[in-house]
Coordinates of C-alpha atoms and ligand atoms in Angstrom, one line a residue:
X1 CA 147.0 127.9 100.6
X2 CA 147.4 127.5 104.4
X3 CA 150.5 129.0 105.9
X4 CA 152.4 127.9 108.9
X5 CA 154.9 129.6 111.2
X6 CA 156.5 128.7 114.5
X7 CA 158.8 130.6 116.7
X8 CA 160.9 129.6 119.7
X9 CA 162.1 133.1 120.6
X10 CA 163.6 135.3 123.2
X11 CA 160.9 137.9 123.1
X12 CA 157.1 137.9 123.1
X13 CA 156.1 135.9 120.0
X14 CA 152.6 137.0 119.3
X15 CA 153.6 140.1 117.2
X16 CA 156.4 138.1 115.5
X17 CA 154.0 135.4 114.6
X18 CA 151.5 137.8 113.2
X19 CA 154.2 139.6 111.2
X20 CA 155.4 136.3 109.8
X21 CA 151.8 135.3 108.9
X22 CA 151.5 138.6 107.0
X23 CA 154.3 137.5 104.8
X24 CA 152.3 134.4 104.0
X25 CA 149.1 136.3 103.2
X26 CA 149.9 136.1 99.5
X27 CA 149.2 132.4 99.6
X28 CA 145.5 133.1 100.2
X29 CA 143.5 132.5 103.4
X30 CA 140.2 133.1 105.1
X31 CA 141.0 132.9 108.8
X32 CA 144.1 132.9 111.0
X33 CA 145.2 132.1 114.5
X34 CA 148.2 131.7 116.9
X35 CA 148.9 129.6 120.0
X36 CA 151.6 130.2 122.6
X37 CA 153.0 128.5 125.7
X38 CA 153.2 130.9 128.7
X39 CA 154.0 129.6 132.1
X40 CA 153.7 126.1 130.8
X41 CA 150.1 126.8 129.6
X42 CA 148.8 126.6 126.1
X43 CA 146.5 129.3 124.9
X44 CA 145.3 130.6 121.5
X45 CA 143.5 133.4 119.6
X46 CA 141.8 133.0 116.3
X47 CA 139.8 135.2 113.9
X48 CA 138.0 134.9 110.7
X49 CA 139.0 137.1 107.7
X50 CA 142.1 139.2 107.3
X51 CA 145.0 139.3 109.8
X52 CA 143.9 142.7 110.9
X53 CA 141.0 140.9 112.7
X54 CA 143.5 138.6 114.5
X55 CA 145.5 141.6 115.5
X56 CA 142.4 143.3 116.8
X57 CA 141.6 140.1 118.8
X58 CA 145.1 140.2 120.3
X59 CA 144.7 143.9 121.2
X60 CA 141.6 143.1 123.2
X61 CA 142.8 139.9 124.6
X62 CA 146.7 139.7 124.4
X63 CA 148.5 136.4 124.3
X64 CA 151.9 136.2 126.1
X65 CA 154.6 133.7 125.6
X66 CA 158.0 133.3 123.9
X67 CA 157.1 130.1 122.1
X68 CA 154.3 129.8 119.6
X69 CA 152.8 128.6 116.3
X70 CA 150.6 130.4 113.9
X71 CA 148.5 129.7 110.8
X72 CA 146.6 131.2 107.9
X73 CA 143.8 128.9 106.9
X74 CA 142.4 128.4 103.4
X75 CA 139.2 126.5 104.1
X76 CA 138.9 122.9 102.8
X77 CA 137.0 120.9 105.3
X78 CA 134.5 123.1 107.1
X79 CA 133.8 126.8 106.5
X80 CA 135.9 129.7 107.5
X81 CA 134.8 130.1 111.1
X82 CA 136.7 130.8 114.3
X83 CA 136.0 127.3 115.5
X84 CA 137.5 125.8 112.4
X85 CA 140.5 128.1 112.4
X86 CA 143.9 126.8 113.5
X87 CA 145.7 126.2 115.8
X88 CA 143.5 123.2 116.8
X89 CA 143.9 122.3 120.4
X90 CA 143.2 119.0 122.1
X91 CA 144.2 119.1 125.8
X92 CA 147.9 119.5 125.9
X93 CA 148.5 119.7 122.2
X94 CA 148.1 122.5 119.7
X95 CA 148.6 121.9 116.0
X96 CA 148.7 123.9 112.8
X97 CA 148.3 122.0 109.5
X98 CA 148.7 122.7 105.8
X99 CA 147.3 119.9 103.5
X100 CA 144.6 117.3 103.8
X101 CA 144.4 114.3 106.1
X102 CA 142.7 111.9 103.8
X103 CA 141.9 109.2 106.5
X104 CA 140.4 111.8 108.9
X105 CA 137.0 110.0 108.9
X106 CA 138.6 106.7 110.0
X107 CA 140.6 108.5 112.6
X108 CA 137.6 110.4 113.9
X109 CA 135.7 107.1 114.1
X110 CA 138.6 105.6 116.0
X111 CA 138.6 108.6 118.4
X112 CA 134.8 108.8 118.7
X113 CA 135.2 108.8 122.5
X114 CA 136.9 112.1 122.3
X115 CA 135.3 115.5 122.2
X116 CA 135.7 117.0 118.7
X117 CA 134.9 120.7 118.2
X118 CA 135.5 121.4 114.6
X119 CA 134.5 120.2 111.1
X120 CA 138.1 120.0 110.0
X121 CA 140.3 117.1 109.0
X122 CA 143.2 118.8 110.9
X123 CA 141.7 118.6 114.4
X124 CA 142.1 114.8 114.2
X125 CA 145.9 115.4 114.3
X126 CA 145.7 117.2 117.7
X127 CA 143.2 114.7 119.1
X128 CA 145.3 111.8 118.0
X129 CA 148.4 113.2 119.5
X130 CA 146.6 114.0 122.8
X131 CA 145.3 110.4 122.8
X132 CA 148.8 109.1 122.5
X133 CA 149.8 111.3 125.4
X134 CA 146.9 110.0 127.4
X135 CA 148.4 106.6 126.8
X136 CA 151.6 107.7 128.4
X137 CA 153.7 108.9 125.5
X138 CA 155.8 112.0 126.0
X139 CA 155.3 114.8 123.5
X140 CA 158.0 113.9 120.9
X141 CA 157.0 110.3 120.8
X142 CA 153.3 111.1 120.8
X143 CA 153.8 113.4 117.7
X144 CA 155.8 110.7 115.9
X145 CA 153.2 108.1 116.7
X146 CA 150.6 110.4 115.3
X147 CA 152.4 110.9 112.1
X148 CA 152.5 107.2 111.5
X149 CA 148.7 107.1 111.5
X150 CA 148.2 109.9 109.0
X151 CA 147.4 109.4 105.3
X152 CA 147.4 112.4 103.0
X153 CA 149.5 115.5 102.6
X154 CA 150.7 117.7 105.4
X155 CA 153.0 120.2 106.8
X156 CA 152.5 120.2 110.5
X157 CA 153.8 122.0 113.6
X158 CA 152.9 120.8 117.1
X159 CA 153.2 122.8 120.3
X160 CA 152.8 121.3 123.7
X161 CA 151.6 122.4 127.1
X162 CA 154.5 122.5 129.6
X163 CA 157.1 122.5 126.7
X164 CA 158.2 126.1 126.0
X165 CA 161.3 124.8 124.2
X166 CA 159.8 122.4 121.6
X167 CA 158.1 122.5 118.3
X168 CA 157.7 119.2 116.4
X169 CA 157.5 119.9 112.7
X170 CA 156.7 117.4 109.9
X171 CA 156.5 117.4 106.2
X172 CA 154.8 115.0 103.8
X173 CA 153.5 116.6 100.6
X174 CA 153.6 120.2 101.7
X175 CA 156.8 122.1 102.2
X176 CA 158.2 123.3 105.5
X177 CA 161.4 125.2 106.3
X178 CA 163.3 125.4 109.6
X179 CA 165.0 128.7 110.3
X180 CA 168.1 129.0 112.4
X181 CA 168.6 132.1 114.6
X182 CA 170.9 133.1 117.4
X183 CA 169.5 131.2 120.3
X184 CA 166.1 131.2 118.5
X185 CA 164.6 128.8 116.0
X186 CA 161.8 129.2 113.6
X187 CA 159.5 127.1 111.4
X188 CA 157.8 128.4 108.3
X189 CA 155.9 127.3 105.2
X190 CA 158.6 129.1 103.1
X191 CA 161.7 131.2 103.5
X192 CA 159.6 134.3 102.8
X193 CA 157.8 133.9 106.1
X194 CA 161.1 133.7 107.9
X195 CA 162.8 136.5 105.9
X196 CA 163.0 139.2 108.6
X197 CA 164.0 136.6 111.3
X198 CA 166.7 134.6 109.5
X199 CA 168.1 133.8 106.1
X200 CA 169.6 130.5 107.3
X201 CA 167.1 127.8 106.4
X202 CA 166.9 124.0 106.3
X203 CA 164.2 122.6 104.1
X204 CA 162.6 119.4 105.4
X205 CA 162.5 116.6 102.8
X206 CA 159.5 114.4 102.0
X207 CA 158.6 112.3 105.1
X208 CA 160.9 114.2 107.5
X209 CA 160.0 115.2 111.0
X210 CA 162.0 117.5 113.2
X211 CA 162.4 118.3 116.9
X212 CA 163.0 122.0 117.0
X213 CA 164.4 123.6 120.2
X214 CA 166.2 126.9 120.8
X215 CA 169.5 125.2 120.6
X216 CA 168.9 123.6 117.2
X217 CA 167.0 121.1 115.2
X218 CA 167.1 117.3 115.1
X219 CA 165.8 115.9 111.8
X220 CA 164.6 112.4 111.2
X221 CA 163.7 110.8 107.9
X222 CA 160.5 108.9 107.2
X223 CA 162.1 105.7 108.7
X224 CA 163.0 107.5 111.9
X225 CA 166.8 107.7 111.1
X226 CA 168.7 110.8 112.0
X227 CA 169.0 112.8 108.8
X228 CA 171.5 115.5 107.7
X229 CA 169.8 118.2 105.7
X230 CA 171.8 121.0 104.2
X231 CA 171.4 124.5 105.8
X232 CA 171.2 127.1 103.1
X233 CA 171.7 130.9 103.1
X234 CA 168.7 132.4 101.3
X235 CA 169.6 135.6 99.3
X236 CA 167.8 138.6 100.8
X237 CA 166.2 139.6 97.5
X238 CA 164.4 136.2 97.2
X239 CA 162.5 136.9 100.4
X240 CA 161.8 140.6 99.9
X241 CA 158.2 141.5 99.8
X242 CA 157.7 145.1 98.7
X243 CA 155.4 146.6 96.1
X244 CA 158.2 148.8 94.7
X245 CA 155.9 151.9 94.7
X246 CA 153.0 150.1 93.0
X247 CA 149.6 149.8 94.5
X248 CA 149.6 146.1 94.2
X249 CA 152.1 143.2 93.9
X250 CA 150.3 142.2 90.7
X251 CA 151.1 145.7 89.1
X252 CA 154.7 145.5 90.3
X253 CA 155.0 142.0 88.8
X254 CA 153.5 143.0 85.5
X255 CA 155.9 145.9 85.2
X256 CA 158.9 143.7 86.2
X257 CA 158.4 141.6 83.2
X258 CA 160.9 143.2 80.8
X259 CA 163.7 142.8 83.4
X260 CA 162.8 139.2 84.6
X261 CA 162.3 138.0 81.0
X262 CA 165.6 139.5 80.0
X263 CA 167.4 137.9 82.9
X264 CA 165.8 134.6 82.1
X265 CA 166.7 134.8 78.4
X266 CA 170.3 135.8 79.2
X267 CA 170.6 132.8 81.5
X268 CA 169.4 130.4 78.8
X269 CA 171.5 132.0 76.1
X270 CA 174.6 131.1 78.1
X271 CA 173.5 127.8 79.5
X272 CA 173.8 124.4 77.9
X273 CA 170.5 122.6 78.3
X274 CA 171.1 118.9 78.7
X275 CA 168.2 117.6 76.7
X276 CA 168.4 115.6 73.5
X277 CA 165.2 116.0 71.4
X278 CA 166.5 113.8 68.6
X279 CA 165.6 110.6 70.5
X280 CA 162.2 111.6 71.7
X281 CA 159.0 110.8 69.9
X282 CA 156.7 113.3 71.6
X283 CA 156.6 116.0 74.2
X284 CA 154.1 115.8 77.0
X285 CA 153.4 119.1 78.8
X286 CA 151.5 119.0 82.1
X287 CA 150.4 121.8 84.4
X288 CA 147.5 123.7 86.0
X289 CA 145.9 127.1 85.5
X290 CA 148.1 129.7 83.9
X291 CA 151.0 127.3 83.7
X292 CA 148.8 125.1 81.6
X293 CA 148.1 127.9 79.2
X294 CA 151.9 128.5 78.9
X295 CA 152.1 124.8 77.9
X296 CA 149.2 125.2 75.4
X297 CA 151.1 128.0 73.7
X298 CA 154.3 125.9 73.7
X299 CA 152.5 123.1 71.9
X300 CA 152.3 125.4 68.8
X301 CA 156.0 126.0 69.1
X302 CA 157.1 122.4 69.5
X303 CA 154.9 121.2 66.7
X304 CA 155.5 124.1 64.2
X305 CA 159.2 124.7 64.9
X306 CA 160.4 121.2 65.8
X307 CA 157.8 119.0 64.0
X308 CA 157.5 117.2 67.3
X309 CA 154.0 115.9 68.4
X310 CA 153.0 117.5 71.6
X311 CA 150.3 116.6 74.1
X312 CA 149.2 119.2 76.6
X313 CA 147.3 118.1 79.7
X314 CA 145.7 119.6 82.8
X315 CA 147.5 117.9 85.7
X316 CA 144.4 117.0 87.6
X317 CA 143.0 115.1 84.6
X318 CA 146.3 113.6 83.5
X319 CA 147.2 112.0 86.8
X320 CA 144.0 109.8 86.8
X321 CA 143.4 109.3 83.1
X322 CA 146.0 106.5 82.9
X323 CA 146.7 107.4 79.3
X324 CA 149.6 105.7 77.5
X325 CA 153.0 107.3 78.0
X326 CA 155.6 106.6 75.4
X327 CA 158.9 105.5 76.9
X328 CA 160.6 107.9 74.5
X329 CA 158.5 110.8 75.5
X330 CA 160.0 113.9 77.1
X331 CA 157.5 115.0 79.9
X332 CA 157.7 118.6 81.0
X333 CA 155.9 119.8 84.1
X334 CA 155.4 123.5 84.5
X335 CA 154.7 125.2 87.8
X336 CA 155.3 128.6 89.3
X337 CA 155.3 127.3 92.9
X338 CA 156.6 123.9 92.2
X339 CA 154.2 122.6 94.9
X340 CA 150.9 122.2 93.0
X341 CA 149.6 118.9 94.3
X342 CA 148.1 117.8 91.0
X343 CA 151.2 118.7 88.9
X344 CA 153.4 116.9 91.5
X345 CA 151.2 113.8 91.4
X346 CA 151.2 113.8 87.6
X347 CA 155.0 114.0 87.7
X348 CA 155.2 111.1 90.0
X349 CA 152.8 109.1 87.8
X350 CA 154.9 109.6 84.7
X351 CA 158.4 109.3 86.3
X352 CA 158.7 105.6 85.7
X353 CA 157.3 105.8 82.2
X354 CA 158.8 108.6 80.2
X355 CA 162.4 108.8 79.1
X356 CA 163.0 112.1 80.6
X357 CA 161.1 114.2 83.2
X358 CA 161.8 117.9 83.1
X359 CA 160.4 120.6 85.3
X360 CA 160.1 124.3 84.5
X361 CA 159.6 126.0 87.9
X362 CA 160.0 129.3 89.6
X363 CA 160.8 128.0 93.1
X364 CA 164.1 126.0 92.8
X365 CA 163.8 124.2 96.1
X366 CA 160.3 123.0 95.4
X367 CA 159.2 119.4 95.2
X368 CA 158.5 119.5 91.5
X369 CA 161.9 121.0 90.9
X370 CA 163.6 118.4 93.1
X371 CA 161.8 115.3 91.8
X372 CA 162.4 116.0 88.1
X373 CA 165.4 114.5 86.2
X374 CA 166.2 117.9 85.0
X375 CA 164.9 121.2 86.5
X376 CA 164.9 124.4 84.5
X377 CA 164.4 127.5 86.6
X378 CA 162.3 130.3 85.1
X379 CA 164.1 132.9 87.3
X380 CA 161.1 135.2 87.7
X381 CA 161.8 136.0 91.4
X382 CA 159.2 135.8 94.1
X383 CA 155.7 136.1 92.6
X384 CA 153.3 137.3 95.3
X385 CA 150.1 138.3 93.4
X386 CA 147.8 135.3 93.3
X387 CA 147.2 136.0 89.6
X388 CA 150.3 134.7 87.9
X389 CA 151.9 137.3 85.5
X390 CA 155.6 137.4 85.4
X391 CA 155.9 133.6 86.0
X392 CA 153.7 133.1 82.9
X393 CA 156.0 135.3 80.9
X394 CA 159.1 133.5 82.0
X395 CA 157.5 130.0 81.6
X396 CA 157.0 131.1 77.9
X397 CA 160.6 132.3 77.8
X398 CA 162.0 129.0 78.9
X399 CA 159.6 126.9 76.7
X400 CA 160.4 129.0 73.7
X401 CA 164.1 128.3 74.2
X402 CA 163.3 124.6 74.5
X403 CA 161.3 124.5 71.3
X404 CA 164.0 126.3 69.4
X405 CA 166.6 123.9 70.8
X406 CA 164.4 120.9 69.8
X407 CA 164.0 122.4 66.3
X408 CA 167.7 122.9 65.9
X409 CA 168.6 119.4 67.2
X410 CA 166.0 117.8 64.9
X411 CA 167.1 120.0 61.9
X412 CA 163.6 121.3 61.3
X413 CA 164.7 124.9 61.2
X414 CA 167.8 126.4 59.7
X415 CA 170.5 128.0 61.8
X416 CA 169.4 131.3 60.3
X417 CA 165.8 130.9 61.4
X418 CA 166.9 129.8 64.9
X419 CA 169.0 132.9 65.1
X420 CA 166.0 135.0 63.9
X421 CA 163.8 133.5 66.6
X422 CA 166.4 134.1 69.3
X423 CA 166.8 137.6 68.1
X424 CA 163.1 138.1 68.4
X425 CA 163.2 136.8 71.9
X426 CA 166.0 139.1 72.8
X427 CA 164.0 142.0 71.5
X428 CA 160.9 141.1 73.4
X429 CA 161.8 142.8 76.8
X430 CA 162.0 146.1 74.8
X431 CA 158.7 145.5 73.0
X432 CA 157.1 144.5 76.3
X433 CA 158.2 147.9 77.7
X434 CA 156.4 149.5 74.7
X435 CA 153.3 147.5 75.5
X436 CA 153.4 148.5 79.1
X437 CA 153.4 152.1 77.9
X438 CA 149.8 151.5 76.6
X439 CA 148.6 151.2 80.2
X440 CA 146.6 154.5 80.2
X441 CA 145.0 153.6 76.8
X442 CA 144.0 150.2 78.2
X443 CA 142.7 151.7 81.4
X444 CA 140.5 154.1 79.5
X445 CA 138.3 151.2 78.4
X446 CA 138.2 149.2 81.5
X447 CA 135.5 151.2 83.3
X448 CA 133.1 150.1 80.7
X449 CA 134.4 146.6 80.7
X450 CA 133.9 146.4 84.5
X451 CA 130.2 146.8 83.9
X452 CA 130.0 143.6 81.7
X453 CA 128.4 140.5 83.0
X454 CA 130.5 138.3 80.7
X455 CA 133.5 138.8 78.4
X456 CA 134.7 136.6 75.5
X457 CA 138.3 136.4 74.5
X458 CA 139.2 135.1 71.0
X459 CA 142.4 134.1 69.3
X460 CA 143.8 131.7 66.7
X461 CA 147.0 129.6 66.7
X462 CA 149.2 130.5 69.7
X463 CA 146.8 133.4 70.4
X464 CA 144.1 130.8 71.3
X465 CA 145.7 129.8 74.6
X466 CA 146.5 133.5 75.1
X467 CA 142.7 134.2 74.9
X468 CA 142.1 131.5 77.5
X469 CA 144.8 133.1 79.7
X470 CA 143.3 136.5 79.2
X471 CA 139.9 135.2 80.3
X472 CA 141.4 133.4 83.4
X473 CA 143.2 136.6 84.5
X474 CA 140.0 138.6 84.2
X475 CA 137.8 136.2 86.0
X476 CA 140.3 135.6 88.8
X477 CA 140.7 139.2 89.9
X478 CA 137.5 141.0 88.7
X479 CA 135.1 138.1 89.2
X480 CA 133.5 138.8 85.8
X481 CA 132.6 135.7 83.9
X482 CA 135.0 135.3 81.0
X483 CA 135.8 132.6 78.4
X484 CA 138.6 132.2 75.9
X485 CA 137.8 130.6 72.6
X486 CA 139.5 129.7 69.4
X487 CA 138.2 132.3 67.0
X488 CA 137.0 129.7 64.5
X489 CA 134.9 128.0 67.2
X490 CA 132.8 131.1 67.8
X491 CA 130.0 130.1 65.4
X492 CA 129.8 126.6 66.9
X493 CA 128.1 127.9 70.0
X494 CA 129.5 130.9 71.8
X495 CA 128.1 133.3 69.2
X496 CA 124.7 132.8 70.9
X497 CA 126.0 134.9 73.8
X498 CA 126.8 137.9 71.6
X499 CA 124.9 141.2 72.2
X500 CA 126.1 144.6 73.0
X501 CA 126.5 143.7 76.7
X502 CA 129.2 141.0 76.1
X503 CA 132.5 142.6 75.0
X504 CA 134.7 140.5 72.8
X505 CA 138.4 140.9 73.1
X506 CA 140.3 139.7 70.1
X507 CA 144.1 139.0 70.2
X508 CA 145.2 139.1 66.5
X509 CA 148.6 140.1 65.3
X510 CA 148.7 140.5 61.5
X511 CA 149.6 136.9 60.8
X512 CA 148.7 134.3 58.1
X513 CA 145.3 133.7 59.7
X514 CA 144.5 137.3 60.4
X515 CA 141.8 137.5 57.6
X516 CA 140.0 134.5 59.1
X517 CA 140.0 136.1 62.6
X518 CA 138.7 139.4 61.1
X519 CA 135.8 137.4 59.5
X520 CA 135.0 136.1 63.0
X521 CA 135.2 139.6 64.4
X522 CA 132.8 140.8 61.7
X523 CA 130.3 138.1 62.7
X524 CA 130.4 139.6 66.2
X525 CA 130.0 143.2 65.1
X526 CA 127.1 142.2 62.7
X527 CA 125.3 141.1 65.9
X528 CA 125.8 144.4 67.7
X529 CA 128.8 142.9 69.6
X530 CA 131.5 145.2 71.0
X531 CA 134.9 144.2 69.7
X532 CA 138.2 145.2 71.4
X533 CA 140.8 144.4 68.8
X534 CA 144.4 144.0 70.0
X535 CA 146.7 143.8 67.0
X536 CA 149.7 145.5 65.4
X537 CA 149.9 148.5 63.1
X538 CA 149.2 146.5 60.0
X539 CA 146.2 144.7 61.6
X540 CA 144.8 148.0 62.9
X541 CA 145.1 149.5 59.4
X542 CA 143.3 146.6 57.8
X543 CA 140.6 145.9 60.4
X544 CA 140.5 148.6 63.0
X545 CA 137.4 150.3 61.7
X546 CA 134.1 149.8 63.4
X547 CA 135.6 148.2 66.5
X548 CA 134.6 149.4 70.0
X549 CA 138.4 149.8 70.7
X550 CA 141.6 149.0 68.9
X551 CA 144.9 148.7 70.7
X552 CA 148.1 148.7 68.7
X553 CA 150.9 146.5 69.9
X554 CA 154.5 146.6 68.5
X555 CA 155.2 144.4 65.5
X556 CA 156.6 141.0 66.4
X557 CA 157.2 137.6 64.8
X558 CA 153.6 136.2 65.2
X559 CA 154.8 132.8 66.5
X560 CA 156.3 134.5 69.6
X561 CA 153.6 137.1 69.9
X562 CA 152.0 135.5 73.0
X563 CA 154.8 136.9 75.2
X564 CA 153.9 140.4 74.0
X565 CA 150.2 140.1 74.1
X566 CA 150.3 138.7 77.6
X567 CA 150.8 142.3 78.7
X568 CA 147.5 143.8 77.5
X569 CA 145.7 140.7 78.8
X570 CA 147.2 141.3 82.2
X571 CA 146.6 145.1 82.2
X572 CA 143.0 144.6 81.1
X573 CA 142.3 142.3 84.0
X574 CA 144.2 144.5 86.4
X575 CA 142.4 147.8 85.5
X576 CA 139.0 146.1 85.3
X577 CA 139.6 144.8 88.8
X578 CA 140.6 148.3 90.0
X579 CA 137.3 149.6 88.8
X580 CA 135.4 146.8 90.5
X581 CA 137.3 147.4 93.7
X582 CA 138.2 143.8 94.3
X583 CA 141.2 142.5 96.3
X584 CA 143.6 142.3 93.4
X585 CA 146.5 140.5 95.1
X586 CA 144.4 138.1 97.2
X587 CA 141.2 137.5 95.2
X588 CA 138.4 135.7 97.0
X589 CA 138.5 131.9 97.2
X590 CA 141.9 131.6 95.5
X591 CA 145.3 130.4 96.9
X592 CA 148.7 131.2 95.4
X593 CA 149.9 127.6 95.7
X594 CA 147.4 124.8 95.5
X595 CA 148.9 122.0 97.6
X596 CA 145.6 120.1 97.9
X597 CA 143.6 118.3 95.2
Ligands
M6R1 O1 152.2 127.2 91.1 P1 151.6 126.7 89.8 O2 152.1 127.4 88.6 O3 151.7 125.2 89.6 O4 150.0 127.1 89.9 C1 149.1 126.6 88.9 C2 147.8 127.4 89.0 O5 147.3 127.2 90.3 C3 148.0 128.9 88.8 O6 148.6 129.2 87.6 C4 146.7 129.7 89.0 O7 145.9 129.3 87.9 C5 147.0 131.1 89.0 N1 146.2 131.7 90.0 C6 146.7 131.8 87.7 O8 146.8 133.2 87.8

């Protein structure tokens, strides 16, 4: 997703802006640019592709100035070209934008007399602001008048010719933080971007706009009233971006899982969760992508452990389907970033209807966290790799705790069984460590996997969503087509794909349905299919013969096995991507946080 930075500094800002943009690279982007004010004059440099290209452009054609704004663009309206890259400039105004201006066609029509240069929705913001200035409004008032005309979602930063001590920042739908320095001020999409410059941060709230100068910030709410927003001190570790000796953030995050899961579980062991599942008639779980698969696993837990009906929905479908929502439902929204536009919109849709709106998020100051009645942090720490790994793990950790809580409150499991499940959870970080030790064994098969044109993942019960998550991880970072199926569904269609060029990865701990999954595996092998069985020692003993590969995981209570089997799923994707030589941490076309529809 696009990233925004702004600096009113005491030194040359071009290198500072580029460094700050580097810290936003993890969000995904396909072009970048900066604008500065020098001797009252606005100027900008932009480049397509990685930030190195922008740095090169700046070496050949430096940009001076102590005030500036910068942007990494993830193309939505118009391809990734230099012309479409931000900052957009119209006369005396330069603008960087994250989000979508939904009424940009109307605005363009209204401004048809002006000279538009790009295919973007964002340029309308700069043109509109310049139009207001042409009509006599000074910069601050022109920016505020512009905001009034915009529909859609945005984080915006405006920079003005002749104004070396002003950035106007605004937030509606996309987060924006103001950083406080010593005689310097900053603007950033998140605290991570601002990390090296300051750890004193004020988050704008929905509808806020701010006049930022070197001496401070004046924030107004959506109605234009002066607003007091808390200044927070951000702990250094939550803005640190280092790979900890790994080649990629994704690898670091996979290997962090025992520690972050253990931290998360200890937090929820000690914490009283203020939720009463005795009065609720169903659980509604809504999310996107990997977070949606975490919800799909949790459905098995809520239904099997707590005898509680559970609907799982993809947020982009849920928000428009207008399905009935029981007033007694507990609606749970799961999101790593807490800013996913569809999940946030679904939360807002359900807020008036369900008894209780709960969020399970990684970023505590995010919109989804703030707008829920109860927010449960997953405590995974900053996740930089676009492919979500440790956040998935900790989403499962929190949801498992909730399902056990629901089961105890509703009397559907005995205290003994609840303790057994908690004991299994507590043992999982150790088991995950054992699974991580299988890395070399996994890597030894991924060269061959990387040659595949298509890969199927199969699983039953809670391993079915794990199969879908395994397929998502593989396609995201290796660009190999992959699908996750319920094992029993194989013969209803996907079996037509089977030949010796389509590897089939089967997640199957030795559980009550193991024999059925083995039958499905046999159907694949009978058609010359290559099966990679991921199971435990009992499963390998019973069904490991004749497979292309068999990986033995530690023994674990099958109902909680998805937390353990997530590890081979992630490592398979990671090592296959290494063979393919793809950009693991910033795979093509993907953004870390999807703040547009
Ligand atoms: O920030 P969120 O958890 O709401 O993001 C949801 C999805 O966009 C995200 O899980 C996406 O599917 C990841 N790239 C998966 O690895």
